[in-house]
XYZ file of C-alpha atoms in Angstrom:
757
model
C 0.004 -0.028 -0.063
C 2.736 2.388 0.964
C 4.621 1.887 -2.584
C 1.280 1.676 -4.229
C 0.847 5.365 -2.700
C 4.396 6.372 -3.658
C 3.194 5.204 -7.393
C 0.156 7.311 -7.575
C 2.284 10.647 -6.329
C 4.542 10.030 -9.082
C 2.036 8.946 -11.359
C 2.514 10.910 -14.883
C -0.861 9.940 -16.967
C -4.281 10.716 -16.110
C -5.815 13.550 -13.841
C -2.980 14.747 -10.919
C -5.784 15.398 -8.605
C -7.304 11.982 -8.576
C -3.609 10.319 -8.430
C -2.937 12.348 -5.207
C -6.303 11.093 -3.788
C -5.472 7.588 -4.430
C -2.158 7.788 -3.132
C -3.728 9.681 0.103
C -5.974 6.319 0.290
C -3.073 3.973 0.035
C -0.929 5.735 2.951
C -3.836 5.882 4.943
C -4.614 1.974 4.359
C -0.877 1.331 5.293
C -0.846 2.902 8.420
C -3.417 0.328 9.930
C -0.639 -1.902 9.859
C 2.277 -0.047 9.789
C 1.741 1.053 13.540
C 3.830 3.089 15.736
C 4.503 0.589 18.093
C 4.556 -2.607 15.770
C 6.622 -0.818 13.079
C 7.887 2.073 14.188
C 10.535 3.251 11.139
C 7.616 1.824 8.343
C 5.104 4.264 10.393
C 7.412 7.120 10.211
C 8.136 6.600 6.654
C 4.539 6.128 5.653
C 3.666 9.464 7.932
C 6.130 11.307 5.824
C 5.113 10.295 2.601
C 1.451 11.075 3.680
C 2.711 14.345 4.604
C 4.268 14.909 0.927
C 0.665 13.954 -0.405
C -1.154 16.584 1.597
C 1.163 19.161 0.629
C 0.796 18.310 -3.158
C -2.626 17.844 -2.731
C -5.095 20.015 -5.227
C -8.524 19.200 -3.994
C -10.029 20.383 -1.024
C -9.060 23.721 1.440
C -5.344 24.425 0.835
C -5.058 25.603 4.589
C -6.508 22.510 5.936
C -4.126 20.230 3.758
C -1.011 22.082 4.996
C -2.312 21.667 8.763
C -2.412 17.964 7.822
C 0.874 17.600 6.045
C 2.164 19.451 9.338
C 0.765 16.993 11.648
C 1.891 13.978 9.515
C 5.568 15.162 9.444
C 5.711 16.062 13.169
C 4.548 12.415 13.819
C 7.264 11.036 11.825
C 9.962 13.007 13.535
C 8.517 11.251 16.826
C 10.465 7.967 15.398
C 12.958 9.919 12.915
C 15.270 11.540 15.538
C 18.783 12.865 14.934
C 20.293 10.367 17.124
C 18.507 7.272 15.724
C 17.784 8.127 12.191
C 19.663 11.270 11.128
C 19.124 10.894 7.165
C 15.286 10.517 7.735
C 15.276 13.224 10.379
C 16.909 15.917 8.003
C 14.696 14.619 5.085
C 11.722 15.033 7.204
C 12.838 18.374 8.792
C 13.224 19.750 5.156
C 9.787 18.683 4.133
C 8.436 20.305 7.064
C 10.440 23.504 6.531
C 8.650 23.896 2.868
C 5.236 23.104 4.546
C 5.863 26.047 7.343
C 6.700 28.301 4.614
C 3.667 27.674 2.533
C 1.368 27.692 5.547
C -1.898 29.835 5.223
C -3.236 29.722 8.822
C -1.642 31.041 11.929
C 1.085 34.014 11.916
C 2.763 34.080 8.602
C 6.004 35.629 10.460
C 6.102 32.847 12.934
C 5.684 30.403 10.516
C 8.900 31.476 8.472
C 10.807 31.359 11.711
C 9.612 27.810 12.024
C 10.616 27.053 8.592
C 13.858 28.423 8.983
C 14.588 26.570 12.060
C 13.567 23.300 10.249
C 15.835 24.125 7.292
C 18.830 24.634 9.819
C 18.219 21.558 11.702
C 18.273 19.613 8.046
C 21.620 21.325 7.495
C 23.165 20.031 10.382
C 23.141 16.556 8.706
C 23.085 17.373 5.179
C 26.126 19.587 5.087
C 26.652 19.649 1.472
C 22.641 19.139 0.415
C 22.019 21.928 -1.560
C 18.075 21.561 -1.445
C 17.741 22.891 2.498
C 20.424 25.703 1.389
C 17.997 26.781 -1.489
C 14.916 26.545 0.724
C 16.604 28.461 3.632
C 17.671 31.079 1.026
C 13.998 31.495 0.043
C 12.704 31.577 3.750
C 15.081 34.452 4.754
C 13.996 36.356 1.454
C 10.326 36.079 2.618
C 11.325 36.681 6.549
C 9.145 39.110 8.014
C 11.031 39.382 11.504
C 14.370 41.185 12.176
C 16.520 43.471 10.251
C 15.483 43.304 6.345
C 18.852 44.056 5.416
C 20.751 41.242 7.395
C 18.034 38.648 6.217
C 18.591 39.144 2.717
C 22.278 38.811 2.772
C 21.761 35.398 4.846
C 19.334 34.497 1.682
C 22.117 35.574 -0.761
C 24.684 33.343 1.088
C 22.038 30.383 1.042
C 21.427 30.404 -2.339
C 25.194 30.855 -3.456
C 26.433 28.051 -1.309
C 23.488 25.787 -3.012
C 24.918 27.102 -5.979
C 28.186 25.326 -5.195
C 26.345 21.838 -5.615
C 23.526 22.771 -7.833
C 25.677 23.629 -10.994
C 24.457 23.991 -14.744
C 26.545 20.803 -15.741
C 25.558 18.572 -12.700
C 21.850 19.446 -11.752
C 20.817 21.782 -14.449
C 17.125 22.305 -13.238
C 18.091 22.508 -9.608
C 20.544 25.402 -10.430
C 17.813 26.795 -12.797
C 15.614 27.306 -9.643
C 18.369 28.418 -7.443
C 19.930 30.782 -9.886
C 16.330 32.323 -10.877
C 15.781 32.698 -6.930
C 19.178 34.604 -6.451
C 18.766 36.803 -9.741
C 15.226 37.574 -8.570
C 16.086 38.593 -4.672
C 19.298 40.731 -5.808
C 17.195 42.511 -8.800
C 14.478 43.545 -6.324
C 16.893 45.053 -4.105
C 19.213 46.555 -6.458
C 22.232 44.247 -6.138
C 22.965 44.196 -9.563
C 26.287 42.256 -10.061
C 24.685 39.395 -7.584
C 21.733 39.239 -9.812
C 23.863 39.030 -13.046
C 25.507 36.141 -11.198
C 22.342 34.486 -10.462
C 20.811 34.897 -13.860
C 23.585 34.038 -15.477
C 23.878 30.547 -13.797
C 20.106 30.093 -14.730
C 20.729 30.735 -18.382
C 23.633 28.268 -18.435
C 21.152 25.980 -16.679
C 18.329 26.362 -18.975
C 20.886 25.660 -22.171
C 22.082 22.319 -20.350
C 18.709 20.904 -19.192
C 17.696 21.181 -22.815
C 20.471 18.748 -23.858
C 19.630 16.324 -20.947
C 15.877 16.748 -21.745
C 14.562 14.356 -24.402
C 10.936 15.356 -24.788
C 10.629 18.101 -27.531
C 7.471 19.385 -25.515
C 9.394 19.829 -22.098
C 12.376 21.444 -24.046
C 9.849 23.849 -25.179
C 8.235 24.281 -21.995
C 11.282 25.026 -20.169
C 12.236 28.138 -22.885
C 8.704 29.569 -22.312
C 9.010 29.180 -18.576
C 12.035 30.908 -18.503
C 11.950 33.600 -21.069
C 11.787 36.377 -18.424
C 15.252 35.437 -16.928
C 16.853 36.462 -20.237
C 15.132 39.879 -20.025
C 15.893 40.135 -16.195
C 19.445 39.303 -16.921
C 19.660 42.179 -19.610
C 17.711 44.375 -17.040
C 20.243 43.745 -14.429
C 23.454 44.148 -17.089
C 21.916 47.903 -18.040
C 21.435 48.768 -14.443
C 25.076 47.854 -13.743
C 26.228 49.632 -16.988
C 27.506 46.520 -18.553
C 26.143 47.029 -21.910
C 28.209 44.417 -23.786
C 27.073 41.512 -21.447
C 23.573 42.743 -22.092
C 24.224 42.567 -25.729
C 25.433 39.013 -25.179
C 22.595 37.976 -23.733
C 20.577 39.344 -26.620
C 22.525 36.972 -28.796
C 22.603 34.064 -26.595
C 18.680 34.113 -26.512
C 18.644 34.379 -30.186
C 20.500 31.070 -30.565
C 18.088 29.012 -28.968
C 15.560 28.314 -31.855
C 18.072 27.492 -34.236
C 20.037 24.713 -31.954
C 16.253 23.597 -30.878
C 15.649 23.154 -34.918
C 18.886 21.483 -35.836
C 19.601 19.156 -32.889
C 16.458 17.242 -34.019
C 17.630 17.447 -37.551
C 19.881 14.432 -39.075
C 22.597 17.390 -40.480
C 25.997 16.737 -40.452
C 28.895 18.856 -41.349
C 29.482 19.079 -45.093
C 33.205 18.778 -44.392
C 32.958 15.248 -42.434
C 33.826 11.902 -43.996
C 31.311 9.021 -43.783
C 33.307 7.540 -41.163
C 32.793 10.686 -39.021
C 29.166 10.869 -40.375
C 28.731 7.418 -38.739
C 30.274 8.280 -35.566
C 28.358 11.363 -35.091
C 24.997 9.665 -35.881
C 25.950 6.904 -33.188
C 26.617 9.361 -30.595
C 23.703 11.328 -31.297
C 21.609 7.969 -31.004
C 23.527 7.374 -27.601
C 22.877 10.515 -26.114
C 18.938 10.080 -27.197
C 19.078 6.637 -25.597
C 20.655 8.067 -22.229
C 17.983 11.166 -22.099
C 15.255 8.423 -21.650
C 17.211 6.606 -18.846
C 17.221 6.791 -15.158
C 19.049 9.293 -12.989
C 21.954 6.666 -12.400
C 22.746 6.981 -15.969
C 23.403 10.677 -15.654
C 27.165 10.129 -15.461
C 27.003 8.602 -18.669
C 25.071 11.031 -20.313
C 27.544 13.800 -19.288
C 30.296 11.787 -20.820
C 28.538 11.412 -23.911
C 27.864 15.083 -24.098
C 31.168 15.795 -23.329
C 32.420 13.483 -26.472
C 30.108 15.282 -28.475
C 31.294 18.807 -27.492
C 35.028 17.230 -28.528
C 33.428 16.417 -31.967
C 32.095 19.827 -32.396
C 35.256 21.449 -31.613
C 37.072 19.250 -34.151
C 34.625 20.407 -36.786
C 34.852 24.289 -35.718
C 38.186 24.456 -36.851
C 37.263 23.204 -40.230
C 33.387 24.611 -40.392
C 32.708 27.106 -37.807
C 29.189 27.272 -38.881
C 27.971 23.894 -38.026
C 28.788 24.248 -34.307
C 26.482 27.256 -34.278
C 23.619 24.876 -35.091
C 24.373 22.267 -32.423
C 25.321 24.184 -29.351
C 24.721 27.889 -28.168
C 28.003 29.736 -28.201
C 28.149 33.064 -26.296
C 29.712 35.754 -28.236
C 32.420 38.046 -26.879
C 31.013 41.638 -27.425
C 34.451 43.780 -26.572
C 36.240 41.101 -28.873
C 33.783 41.814 -31.759
C 33.741 45.491 -31.183
C 37.429 45.324 -32.176
C 36.707 43.789 -35.617
C 34.506 46.812 -36.487
C 36.176 49.588 -38.437
C 35.845 53.321 -37.121
C 33.109 54.199 -39.899
C 30.555 51.367 -38.987
C 27.741 51.405 -36.614
C 25.292 48.866 -35.818
C 21.668 49.087 -34.191
C 20.424 46.058 -32.370
C 16.972 45.764 -30.845
C 15.613 43.969 -28.252
C 11.717 43.662 -28.091
C 10.458 42.409 -24.777
C 7.268 40.552 -24.352
C 5.168 43.784 -24.318
C 3.039 43.156 -21.383
C 1.769 39.960 -22.584
C 2.607 38.190 -19.462
C 3.241 39.668 -16.103
C 6.876 38.245 -15.791
C 8.378 40.430 -18.820
C 11.212 42.903 -18.141
C 10.525 46.289 -16.335
C 11.024 48.072 -19.332
C 9.746 47.225 -22.832
C 12.617 46.883 -24.781
C 16.074 48.482 -25.926
C 18.230 49.632 -28.959
C 21.966 48.995 -28.660
C 24.052 51.595 -30.706
C 27.357 49.693 -31.083
C 30.529 51.001 -32.283
C 34.069 49.777 -32.194
C 34.591 51.421 -28.882
C 31.295 52.195 -27.572
C 27.810 50.864 -26.634
C 24.936 53.390 -26.310
C 21.474 52.760 -25.024
C 17.931 53.987 -26.233
C 15.170 52.278 -24.031
C 11.570 51.499 -24.529
C 8.852 51.575 -22.171
C 6.070 49.101 -21.882
C 3.649 51.527 -23.318
C 5.786 52.019 -26.046
C 6.087 48.407 -26.740
C 2.626 48.180 -26.602
C 1.892 50.708 -29.144
C 4.755 49.007 -31.310
C 2.515 45.813 -30.999
C -0.741 47.591 -31.835
C 1.117 48.983 -34.812
C 2.581 45.437 -35.764
C -0.885 43.527 -35.813
C -2.455 46.449 -37.770
C 0.347 46.389 -40.471
C 0.356 42.636 -40.710
C -3.551 42.055 -40.598
C -3.811 44.619 -43.405
C -1.059 43.027 -45.305
C -2.262 39.559 -45.063
C -6.012 40.204 -45.913
C -6.205 40.419 -49.643
C -9.451 42.622 -49.202
C -7.149 45.334 -47.466
C -4.117 45.043 -49.855
C -4.976 48.246 -51.395
C -5.356 49.916 -47.967
C -1.938 48.498 -46.802
C -0.502 50.065 -49.914
C -1.753 53.270 -49.603
C -1.186 53.703 -46.081
C 2.642 52.132 -46.106
C 4.317 55.663 -46.253
C 2.513 56.616 -43.333
C 2.875 53.485 -41.431
C 6.632 53.864 -41.937
C 6.668 57.250 -40.816
C 4.587 56.016 -37.432
C 7.148 53.183 -36.813
C 10.169 55.541 -37.264
C 8.299 57.699 -34.224
C 7.703 54.431 -32.018
C 10.806 53.217 -32.426
C 12.614 56.712 -31.425
C 14.408 56.707 -34.653
C 15.374 60.351 -34.109
C 17.056 59.676 -30.783
C 18.799 56.595 -31.963
C 20.471 58.362 -34.851
C 21.593 61.263 -33.051
C 23.965 58.761 -30.920
C 25.611 57.334 -33.836
C 28.738 59.539 -34.710
C 28.678 61.584 -37.770
C 31.914 59.970 -38.879
C 29.957 56.423 -39.187
C 29.382 55.887 -42.987
C 28.112 52.422 -42.921
C 25.152 50.982 -40.772
C 24.122 47.514 -39.726
C 20.702 46.910 -38.433
C 20.126 43.663 -36.242
C 16.450 43.675 -35.674
C 14.612 41.284 -32.947
C 11.330 39.301 -33.461
C 8.961 40.776 -35.652
C 11.245 43.816 -36.417
C 12.678 41.658 -38.919
C 9.195 41.944 -41.239
C 9.681 45.538 -41.749
C 11.961 47.811 -43.929
C 13.909 49.524 -41.376
C 16.170 51.003 -43.892
C 13.417 52.897 -45.569
C 12.410 54.554 -42.100
C 12.009 58.119 -42.441
C 13.105 60.654 -39.639
C 13.507 64.371 -39.036
C 16.790 64.902 -37.852
C 19.067 67.074 -40.065
C 22.295 66.237 -38.751
C 23.140 63.248 -40.495
C 22.155 64.840 -43.804
C 25.588 66.094 -44.446
C 26.153 65.492 -48.438
C 24.042 67.006 -51.005
C 21.292 63.836 -52.310
C 17.986 64.344 -53.803
C 16.780 62.555 -50.585
C 17.103 63.622 -47.220
C 14.516 61.649 -45.296
C 15.078 57.910 -44.968
C 17.818 56.248 -42.806
C 19.623 54.693 -46.130
C 19.847 58.490 -47.531
C 22.429 59.602 -44.812
C 24.934 56.508 -44.705
C 27.067 56.498 -48.002
C 28.775 53.272 -47.239
C 25.293 51.502 -47.086
C 22.270 50.256 -44.692
C 22.274 46.620 -44.379
C 21.139 43.711 -42.123
C 22.453 41.132 -40.288
C 20.368 38.357 -38.227
C 22.673 38.515 -35.396
C 26.134 39.546 -34.465
C 27.204 35.904 -34.230
C 26.343 35.038 -37.829
C 27.828 38.624 -38.866
C 31.152 37.650 -37.220
C 31.029 34.149 -38.816
C 30.494 36.113 -42.301
C 33.371 38.637 -41.259
C 35.365 36.215 -40.436
C 35.527 34.662 -44.048
C 36.874 37.646 -45.693
C 40.288 36.763 -44.038
C 40.519 33.637 -45.665
C 38.446 34.047 -48.856
C 40.017 35.333 -52.371
C 37.661 36.878 -54.898
C 38.917 35.862 -58.655
C 39.063 39.110 -61.154
C 35.338 40.366 -61.960
C 35.847 39.100 -65.395
C 36.271 35.181 -63.875
C 33.309 35.776 -61.450
C 30.618 33.368 -62.834
C 27.013 33.496 -62.298
C 24.638 31.073 -61.759
C 20.615 31.533 -62.125
C 17.327 30.033 -61.763
C 15.038 31.739 -64.287
C 11.002 31.776 -64.088
C 11.012 27.928 -63.189
C 7.260 28.022 -62.647
C 6.492 30.145 -66.093
C 4.028 32.402 -64.300
C 6.388 35.454 -63.707
C 6.468 37.495 -66.942
C 9.238 39.860 -66.307
C 11.379 37.046 -64.749
C 12.862 36.457 -68.200
C 13.544 39.988 -69.116
C 15.481 40.349 -65.696
C 17.789 37.374 -65.926
C 18.317 37.828 -69.785
C 19.762 41.289 -69.071
C 21.445 40.551 -65.743
C 23.457 37.959 -67.738
C 25.231 40.101 -69.868
C 27.101 41.578 -67.308
C 29.131 38.196 -66.760
C 31.452 36.355 -69.249
C 30.544 33.138 -67.734
C 27.023 32.334 -66.515
C 24.888 28.952 -66.190
C 21.336 29.482 -66.421
C 18.344 26.915 -65.868
C 15.555 28.388 -67.768
C 11.993 27.577 -67.026
C 11.103 24.055 -67.331
C 14.660 23.105 -67.384
C 14.853 24.343 -63.578
C 13.780 21.014 -61.983
C 15.071 19.717 -58.766
C 16.847 17.283 -60.317
C 18.558 19.706 -62.878
C 19.172 21.978 -60.026
C 21.152 18.831 -58.268
C 23.273 17.930 -61.167
C 24.535 21.618 -61.394
C 25.475 21.592 -57.612
C 29.180 21.999 -58.726
C 28.367 25.136 -60.993
C 26.338 26.367 -58.202
C 29.378 26.163 -55.686
C 31.744 27.659 -58.203
C 29.501 30.330 -58.499
C 30.368 34.103 -57.269
C 26.582 35.391 -58.085
C 23.654 33.218 -57.384
C 20.267 34.666 -58.534
C 17.005 33.102 -57.926
C 14.205 34.723 -60.069
C 10.941 32.542 -59.113
C 8.313 32.374 -56.095
C 9.637 32.074 -52.453
C 7.765 30.897 -49.119
C 8.195 31.303 -45.620
C 6.849 28.481 -43.785
C 5.786 29.851 -40.535
C 5.049 26.541 -38.998
C 7.963 24.699 -40.233
C 10.666 27.073 -40.830
C 13.271 24.510 -42.324
C 10.316 24.181 -45.028
C 10.682 27.397 -46.297
C 11.682 27.361 -49.962
C 12.072 28.530 -53.530
C 9.992 27.064 -55.999
C 11.437 25.385 -58.601
C 9.935 23.941 -61.646
C 7.379 21.203 -61.776
C 6.985 21.904 -57.931
C 3.439 23.366 -57.911
C 0.368 21.239 -57.476
C -1.966 22.001 -60.038
C -4.986 19.592 -58.720
C -5.212 21.099 -55.253
C -5.305 17.897 -53.339
C -6.782 17.750 -50.059
C -6.020 14.387 -48.768
C -2.621 15.033 -48.427
C -2.168 18.466 -47.087
C 0.544 17.942 -45.197
C 2.615 17.223 -48.309
C 2.295 20.773 -49.201
C 3.567 24.423 -48.334
C 1.011 26.902 -49.274
C 1.938 30.132 -51.243
C 0.422 33.343 -50.991
C -1.706 33.251 -54.180
C -3.233 29.709 -52.590
C -1.397 27.609 -54.940
C 0.662 24.567 -53.210
C 4.141 23.860 -53.593
C 5.601 20.380 -53.019
C 8.995 20.772 -50.907
C 10.621 17.642 -52.533
C 10.414 19.294 -55.817
C 12.004 22.884 -54.435
C 14.607 24.168 -52.549
C 13.746 24.152 -48.837
C 15.832 26.001 -46.204
C 16.899 22.771 -44.553
C 18.794 21.599 -47.914
C 20.265 24.811 -47.893
C 21.557 24.585 -44.310
C 22.725 20.942 -44.738
C 23.563 20.538 -48.640
C 24.775 23.745 -50.139
C 28.425 24.594 -49.847
C 28.920 28.346 -51.606
C 32.317 28.948 -50.422
C 33.116 31.096 -53.378
C 29.643 32.809 -53.352
C 29.688 36.760 -52.999
C 25.884 37.385 -53.420
C 22.861 35.337 -53.219
C 19.988 37.661 -54.749
C 16.536 36.191 -54.023
C 14.395 38.042 -56.685
C 11.161 36.454 -54.973
C 8.304 37.414 -52.872
C 8.769 37.342 -48.738
C 12.196 35.733 -49.147
C 13.184 37.997 -46.166
C 10.290 37.018 -43.887
C 10.630 35.089 -40.238
C 8.146 34.265 -37.825
C 6.046 37.334 -36.646
C 4.904 35.304 -33.241
C 8.078 33.543 -31.959
C 10.352 35.035 -29.114
C 13.025 32.709 -30.677
C 13.187 32.950 -34.469
C 16.292 35.011 -35.273
C 18.356 32.866 -37.369
C 15.253 30.938 -39.248
C 14.922 32.379 -42.641
C 16.398 32.049 -46.260
C 18.753 34.582 -45.840
C 20.436 33.051 -42.700
C 20.350 30.133 -44.569
C 22.446 31.257 -47.422
C 24.805 33.138 -45.217
C 25.183 29.874 -43.332
C 26.027 27.847 -46.503
C 28.832 30.202 -47.528
C 27.547 33.449 -48.966
C 28.840 36.672 -47.857
C 25.560 38.727 -49.084
C 22.054 37.712 -49.527
C 19.479 40.124 -51.039
C 15.778 39.318 -49.981
C 12.211 40.681 -49.927
C 9.765 41.764 -47.167
C 6.565 41.401 -48.911
C 4.754 40.401 -52.072
C 6.690 42.600 -54.869
C 5.528 43.896 -57.885
C 6.759 41.705 -60.599
C 7.778 44.585 -63.124
C 9.169 46.720 -60.638
C 11.056 43.871 -59.263
C 12.623 43.254 -62.751
C 13.646 46.967 -63.320
C 15.417 47.164 -59.477
C 17.246 44.059 -60.377
C 18.475 45.334 -63.404
C 19.464 48.616 -62.087
C 21.346 47.025 -58.696
C 23.643 44.746 -60.966
C 24.489 47.889 -62.983
C 25.315 49.613 -59.743
C 27.115 46.505 -58.593
C 30.765 47.484 -59.934
C 33.914 46.046 -58.746
C 34.372 47.497 -55.122
C 31.069 48.580 -54.596
C 29.495 46.728 -51.718
C 26.130 44.929 -52.167
C 24.396 47.391 -49.746
C 25.755 50.536 -51.333
C 24.342 49.271 -54.839
C 21.027 48.089 -53.546
C 20.784 51.570 -51.601
C 21.852 53.270 -55.300
C 19.032 51.306 -56.941
C 16.597 52.385 -54.478
C 17.157 55.767 -54.828
C 16.855 55.807 -58.502
C 13.660 53.857 -58.326
C 12.413 56.835 -55.833
C 13.719 59.270 -58.245
C 13.349 58.556 -61.684
C 11.159 59.981 -63.832
C 8.992 58.688 -66.810
C 11.236 60.617 -69.522
C 14.456 59.380 -67.694
C 13.087 56.166 -67.175
C 12.643 55.770 -70.801
C 15.730 56.816 -72.085
C 17.245 54.328 -69.488
C 15.233 51.360 -71.070
C 16.186 52.315 -74.657
C 20.006 51.818 -73.253
C 19.067 47.887 -72.402
C 18.372 47.174 -76.137
C 15.260 45.078 -75.070
C 13.687 42.547 -77.137
C 10.483 43.267 -78.555
C 8.066 41.232 -76.098
C 9.838 42.987 -73.093
C 9.907 46.657 -74.489
C 6.155 46.049 -75.086
C 5.848 45.080 -71.635
C 7.467 48.225 -70.417
C 5.560 50.400 -72.468
C 2.292 49.040 -71.086
C 3.197 49.479 -67.529
C 4.464 52.814 -68.073
C 0.878 53.920 -69.843
C -0.861 52.415 -66.781
C 1.258 54.328 -64.264
C -0.331 57.855 -63.773
C 2.555 59.160 -61.586
C 5.585 61.170 -62.970
C 7.844 59.104 -60.879
C 6.602 55.560 -61.147
C 8.180 53.925 -58.656
C 8.365 56.458 -56.214
C 6.004 54.423 -53.782
C 7.903 52.553 -51.043
C 6.029 49.300 -52.150
C 7.822 49.194 -55.050
C 11.388 49.579 -53.632
C 11.668 49.382 -49.920
C 11.084 45.619 -49.470
C 14.417 44.825 -50.746
C 17.185 44.403 -48.036
C 20.588 43.391 -48.346
C 22.056 41.002 -45.468
C 25.646 40.534 -44.432
C 28.873 42.169 -44.545
């Protein structure tokens, strides 16, 4: 009966409340035989177990359950004395301390004093046990009597003592609890350095526990339950003016989703031999098996994880990208800053929960302005973040609702003006030194979805050069405005510059995919003109551009300096690794519904078959682009990421191509106009001269689009020597446009982003 009670107490399946009731019935039945006179030790053990059950009881009045638990523990201590059964005595003392801490009835201050006495008693035996130390810390933290300052000092001492045993690598979940307790207490009393210590341990424990736990649901729960630790860590670092550590925490939080996706994908280093792949596969399977094993196997799991770490270090030397997908790697921010030239500034955002949960950071968000020798900070209040959330929802609702598409387009300029005001762009730009000529934007969460480079602002201090436009962010940084998914990926791409040598311009080949689904009327004109800039080019045209043909041309792809996709693109919000670029014969014309999961739905409603497309998973796993300077994704929505996740930073087609080896990626943030896209792409490649960066060329093409008149555009078109069909297409579009400057509206040019270094 006693054992059956314990089984019901631990039972995972079925209703938790019912299981505890059955456990109580079993323990009470056992006590009819296990009497104190006949079997005192068994009686005491059952009393202790019954106390635990009452402590966990869900049904009935909480106060009564606590009183019954106290009675049971006190009964157990009549037999479990320190002299006779010291270990059992200490265990029950700890249990009694916990229940006194929770006691509702009687005086709260007196209960906490009793709890402290119990924990201190337990520590007389459990001298190296961290649980009573953690609990004692919590009791001192809540203590009402005596000097508050002394109680806090004692609580901190207890938590710190517990963390000597509860380390991230030995007891990650326990370390998470104590680290969070210490951080929360220290944050509440403005002890920033102590708070940073506690939260740092907790974050390490979150990352370690995800390696030890097999259940995907539980891994996700751990992240969701502890998102606020990262925010509180940042707040503590900012309060302590350790901005570099705050930025490192942002970067650390961004890595989680990538690692989560890839630890469950059979993806191997591209440089690995078959033997190495087999060894890595065996090690992964061994770890997965040990994660399911009892507690006794934890030492073996730790050994296996250490072996995996050694493997990753070996591959890191040959292929640094791979380790980023397998393990969270904190970036050294001061070291990274030293790699920046004096004319580069970075804006990295962090957008908090925005009031969705009571556990979000005290402030709503931050913008860090990073240069080679300094970090400045702009803070957003929870009110400002709430306003940003409202703006975001309105923007996305209008964009995604086909009936509101015209409203979205007509109000886009006004929307961007409002976003600039909410993000305090004037204030941010004012902190950037005037000598900075290049700006790199590192968005966070849903900020990835918006054309931040096209935001207008009113400050005139940056507009030092005579340009036609003096109103948008891209107008005042002559060396370009570009994006990076994270500083970590930016650093990775930047390091390639040291080892990569580019051939002469005339020896740089182009690889292109041209209108594979044959429904993009201007894609043919686009690619046929662009290819004239290259002496060597491999083009898969229309129905030739199948998945089979693409795979047969992987060598040409790997040797290409420039890769151009003129096709349809889809970001899959439910399964990001199934985001894709559509190839020939990949669109399901029959619109079958019996195998819905086979398809990825495009914005038009048509369905693409992932197996016949180039997916993001394949880009990460298979593509080797070690000679590539630029991948251009001349397609709709190729720059999107999920707008709902808190942990979506790395996942998108641009980051996939950066990971695969490209130095730069050009992508789009919405469903772009086919004709305007072709024109912008042609002009972009004209601007992309030797020693001109991708960002500068793209910004120049965008400014040309904004400014060009119908007359000047006609002159430019004649210089292209278009064929008759393309020429008619241009004439038709111009006739239908009523504007003197036909491409000035941001819907035509602002969607295009340059990502990379």
